[in-house]
C-alpha positions as CSV (number, residue, x, y, z in Angstrom):
1,M,15.8,-33.4,-91.3
2,P,14.0,-35.4,-88.4
3,N,13.3,-33.6,-85.2
4,P,16.6,-33.6,-83.5
5,W,15.1,-33.7,-80.2
6,E,13.4,-37.1,-80.7
7,I,16.4,-39.1,-79.4
8,Y,16.9,-37.0,-76.4
9,D,13.0,-37.0,-75.6
10,A,12.8,-40.9,-76.1
11,L,15.7,-41.4,-73.7
12,T,14.2,-39.1,-71.2
13,D,10.7,-40.5,-71.4
14,A,12.0,-44.0,-70.6
15,I,13.1,-43.0,-67.0
16,P,10.5,-43.9,-64.4
17,E,8.7,-40.9,-63.0
18,E,9.4,-42.0,-59.4
19,V,13.3,-42.1,-59.8
20,T,15.0,-38.9,-58.2
21,L,18.4,-37.5,-58.6
22,T,20.3,-37.9,-55.3
23,T,23.9,-36.9,-56.2
24,V,25.5,-34.6,-58.7
25,N,29.1,-33.8,-59.1
26,V,31.0,-31.9,-61.8
27,G,34.6,-32.5,-62.4
28,A,37.0,-31.1,-65.0
29,Q,36.5,-34.0,-67.3
30,W,33.4,-36.0,-66.0
31,T,30.2,-34.9,-64.9
32,R,28.4,-37.7,-62.6
33,V,24.9,-38.2,-61.6
34,I,23.7,-40.8,-59.1
35,N,20.0,-41.5,-59.0
36,S,17.7,-43.0,-56.2
37,A,17.6,-46.3,-58.0
38,G,21.3,-46.9,-57.5
39,G,22.5,-46.0,-60.9
40,I,25.3,-43.8,-61.8
41,G,25.8,-42.0,-65.2
42,M,28.5,-40.1,-66.4
43,A,29.0,-37.5,-69.4
44,W,32.0,-35.6,-70.6
45,T,32.0,-32.0,-68.8
46,M,31.8,-29.2,-71.2
47,N,32.5,-25.9,-69.4
48,V,30.6,-23.7,-71.8
49,K,28.3,-21.2,-69.9
50,T,27.8,-18.5,-72.4
51,R,24.0,-19.1,-72.1
52,P,22.0,-18.8,-68.8
53,D,21.3,-21.7,-66.5
54,I,17.9,-23.3,-66.8
55,F,18.0,-23.8,-63.0
56,P,20.2,-20.8,-61.8
57,G,21.2,-21.3,-58.2
58,V,18.9,-24.2,-57.6
59,T,20.0,-27.3,-55.7
60,L,19.4,-30.5,-58.0
61,D,19.4,-32.9,-55.1
62,G,16.1,-34.7,-54.7
63,I,14.4,-33.5,-57.8
64,P,12.8,-36.2,-60.4
65,L,15.6,-37.7,-62.5
66,R,13.3,-36.9,-65.7
67,E,13.5,-33.1,-64.7
68,A,17.3,-33.4,-64.4
69,A,17.4,-35.1,-67.7
70,G,15.6,-32.2,-69.3
71,L,18.8,-30.2,-68.7
72,I,20.0,-31.8,-71.8
73,R,18.0,-29.1,-73.7
74,S,20.2,-26.5,-72.1
75,W,22.4,-24.4,-74.5
76,N,24.6,-23.7,-71.2
77,L,26.6,-26.9,-71.9
78,A,27.7,-27.3,-68.3
79,E,24.1,-27.8,-67.5
80,S,23.8,-30.1,-70.5
81,S,26.5,-32.2,-69.2
82,I,24.4,-32.7,-66.1
83,G,21.5,-33.4,-68.2
84,Q,23.2,-36.3,-70.1
85,A,24.8,-37.7,-67.0
86,A,21.3,-37.7,-65.5
87,I,19.9,-39.7,-68.7
88,N,22.9,-41.9,-68.5
89,S,22.3,-42.7,-64.8
90,W,19.4,-44.6,-65.7
91,H,20.3,-46.3,-69.1
92,S,23.9,-47.1,-67.9
93,S,22.8,-49.0,-64.7
94,P,23.9,-52.6,-65.0
95,E,20.2,-53.9,-64.7
96,T,18.9,-51.4,-67.2
97,A,21.7,-52.0,-69.8
98,E,21.3,-55.8,-69.5
99,A,17.5,-55.6,-69.9
100,N,18.2,-53.7,-72.9
101,G,20.4,-56.3,-74.5
102,F,23.8,-54.9,-73.7
103,V,26.5,-57.4,-72.8
104,P,30.0,-57.0,-71.2
105,T,32.7,-56.3,-73.7
106,G,35.4,-58.5,-71.9
107,Q,37.3,-58.4,-68.6
108,G,40.3,-56.1,-68.8
109,I,39.2,-54.4,-72.2
110,N,39.5,-50.6,-71.7
111,W,38.7,-47.5,-73.9
112,G,42.1,-47.6,-75.3
113,M,41.1,-50.8,-77.0
114,V,37.6,-49.8,-78.4
115,F,38.9,-49.5,-82.2
116,D,40.9,-52.6,-82.2
117,P,38.0,-54.9,-83.3
118,Y,37.7,-52.9,-86.6
119,A,41.4,-53.1,-87.5
120,T,41.0,-55.4,-90.4
121,D,37.4,-54.5,-91.2
122,V,38.5,-51.0,-92.3
123,A,41.3,-52.2,-94.6
124,G,41.0,-50.0,-97.7
125,K,38.0,-48.2,-96.4
126,K,37.5,-44.3,-95.9
127,V,37.2,-43.9,-91.9
128,A,36.1,-41.0,-90.1
129,V,36.5,-40.6,-86.3
130,V,34.5,-37.7,-84.6
131,G,36.4,-36.6,-81.5
132,H,40.4,-36.7,-81.1
133,F,41.1,-40.2,-79.6
134,P,45.1,-40.3,-79.6
135,F,44.9,-44.2,-80.2
136,A,42.4,-44.3,-82.9
137,Q,44.8,-43.9,-85.8
138,K,47.2,-46.5,-85.0
139,A,44.3,-49.0,-84.4
140,L,42.8,-48.1,-87.7
141,E,46.0,-47.7,-89.7
142,A,44.8,-50.3,-92.4
143,A,42.2,-47.7,-93.4
144,G,42.5,-46.6,-97.0
145,E,41.7,-43.0,-95.7
146,Y,41.7,-41.8,-92.1
147,I,40.0,-38.6,-91.1
148,C,39.8,-37.1,-87.5
149,L,37.3,-34.4,-87.1
150,E,37.4,-32.3,-83.8
151,R,36.0,-29.3,-82.4
152,N,39.3,-28.1,-80.9
153,P,41.6,-29.6,-83.8
154,Q,45.0,-30.7,-83.3
155,P,47.7,-30.9,-86.1
156,G,46.2,-33.2,-88.8
157,D,42.5,-33.0,-87.7
158,Y,39.9,-31.5,-89.7
159,P,37.5,-29.0,-88.0
160,D,34.3,-30.7,-87.1
161,S,32.4,-28.2,-89.6
162,A,33.8,-30.6,-92.3
163,C,31.6,-33.5,-91.0
164,E,28.8,-32.2,-93.2
165,Y,31.0,-32.7,-96.2
166,L,33.0,-35.7,-95.3
167,L,30.7,-38.1,-93.3
168,P,28.4,-39.0,-96.1
169,E,31.4,-40.3,-98.1
170,C,32.7,-42.5,-95.4
171,D,32.3,-46.4,-95.1
172,Y,33.0,-46.3,-91.4
173,V,32.2,-43.6,-88.8
174,F,33.0,-43.6,-85.1
175,I,31.4,-40.9,-83.1
176,S,32.3,-39.7,-79.4
177,G,29.6,-39.9,-76.9
178,S,30.5,-36.3,-76.0
179,A,28.3,-35.4,-79.2
180,F,25.4,-36.1,-77.1
181,V,26.3,-33.4,-74.7
182,N,26.8,-30.7,-77.3
183,K,23.8,-32.0,-79.2
184,T,25.6,-32.6,-82.5
185,A,24.8,-36.4,-82.2
186,P,21.5,-36.5,-84.0
187,R,23.0,-34.8,-87.0
188,L,26.3,-36.7,-87.1
189,I,24.2,-39.9,-87.0
190,E,22.3,-38.8,-89.9
191,L,25.1,-37.6,-91.8
192,S,26.7,-41.3,-91.2
193,R,23.7,-43.2,-92.6
194,N,25.8,-44.6,-95.5
195,A,28.4,-45.8,-93.2
196,H,28.8,-48.3,-90.3
197,T,28.4,-46.0,-87.4
198,V,29.7,-46.9,-84.1
199,L,29.0,-44.7,-80.9
200,V,32.2,-44.6,-78.7
201,G,32.6,-43.9,-74.9
202,P,31.0,-43.5,-71.4
203,S,28.9,-40.6,-72.3
204,V,26.9,-42.8,-74.9
205,P,23.4,-43.6,-73.7
206,L,22.9,-47.3,-73.6
207,N,19.4,-47.7,-75.3
208,P,18.8,-49.7,-78.4
209,L,16.4,-47.0,-79.8
210,L,19.5,-45.5,-81.4
211,F,19.5,-48.3,-83.8
212,D,16.3,-47.0,-85.1
213,H,18.3,-43.8,-86.1
214,G,21.1,-45.7,-88.0
215,V,23.5,-46.6,-85.5
216,D,25.1,-50.0,-86.0
217,T,27.1,-50.4,-82.8
218,I,26.7,-48.9,-79.4
219,T,29.5,-49.0,-76.8
220,G,29.2,-47.7,-73.3
221,F,30.3,-47.9,-69.6
222,V,28.2,-49.6,-66.6
223,S,29.3,-49.5,-63.0
224,P,27.7,-51.7,-60.2
225,N,29.7,-49.6,-57.7
226,P,28.3,-45.9,-58.1
227,Q,30.3,-44.5,-55.2
228,Q,33.4,-46.0,-56.1
229,L,33.1,-44.7,-59.6
230,D,32.2,-41.2,-58.3
231,R,35.4,-40.9,-56.3
232,A,37.6,-42.3,-59.0
233,L,36.2,-39.7,-61.6
234,A,36.7,-37.0,-59.1
235,G,40.3,-37.6,-59.4
236,V,40.2,-38.1,-63.2
237,N,41.5,-41.7,-62.6
238,M,40.8,-43.7,-65.8
239,K,42.1,-46.9,-64.2
240,G,39.9,-46.2,-61.2
241,M,37.0,-46.1,-63.8
242,F,37.7,-49.8,-64.6
243,A,38.0,-50.9,-61.1
244,A,34.4,-49.6,-60.5
245,G,32.9,-50.8,-63.8
246,Y,33.2,-52.3,-67.3
247,R,32.7,-51.8,-70.9
248,V,29.5,-52.9,-72.6
249,H,28.2,-53.1,-76.3
250,Q,25.4,-54.1,-78.6
251,H,25.4,-54.4,-82.3
252,R,22.3,-53.7,-84.4
253,P,20.3,-56.9,-84.7
254,A,20.8,-58.7,-87.9
């Protein structure tokens, strides 16, 4: 298996040394980081603190953004959420994302529509979604077989331990961006190398280096209004999210 840290290290190394973290806010659902270059990143909050902090009791304001991004290596997943949000605050800025080839998905297109473009493509195919998206199964109802894999499974879901067995057999695999926070993303991408693989959600880092690891489509979120987005997510307001930004995507070059 390739070095699972390779993706994270490349994402971190791409952050300019002079950029610092200016704000970090941890909410019940979304962790947000704003940096000195004016970018904001978000990541799914995982409130798992069974392991010690890397930076116990230390304020993060003003530290180099690269150093904050290094928290992605923490096995205290609450810290890891901060690390991923720090990474995303650079890669998900509108300017960086555009320079890296990402384009707006379309006005008014929210996360509830993220599976819709594949509605006909998956007809008769074996499809897996890693992460419980309540709107996914209906959008992908033409699939020959639909599999949902979830760490906290609901009725009908497979436990995520089944990924090792099921993903290599699939034609399409959709992976939640939260997999970057708990560090399952590198292995999930590797297991899906025989499938058309799509990364889904605002926790996804917007960098085309992911294509080199077998990803076919990257979806994500950018915001030109960091303070507005930060306030919206403090209230867990998904509608407020789209008032402050928009979805973007990029497909693997042909």
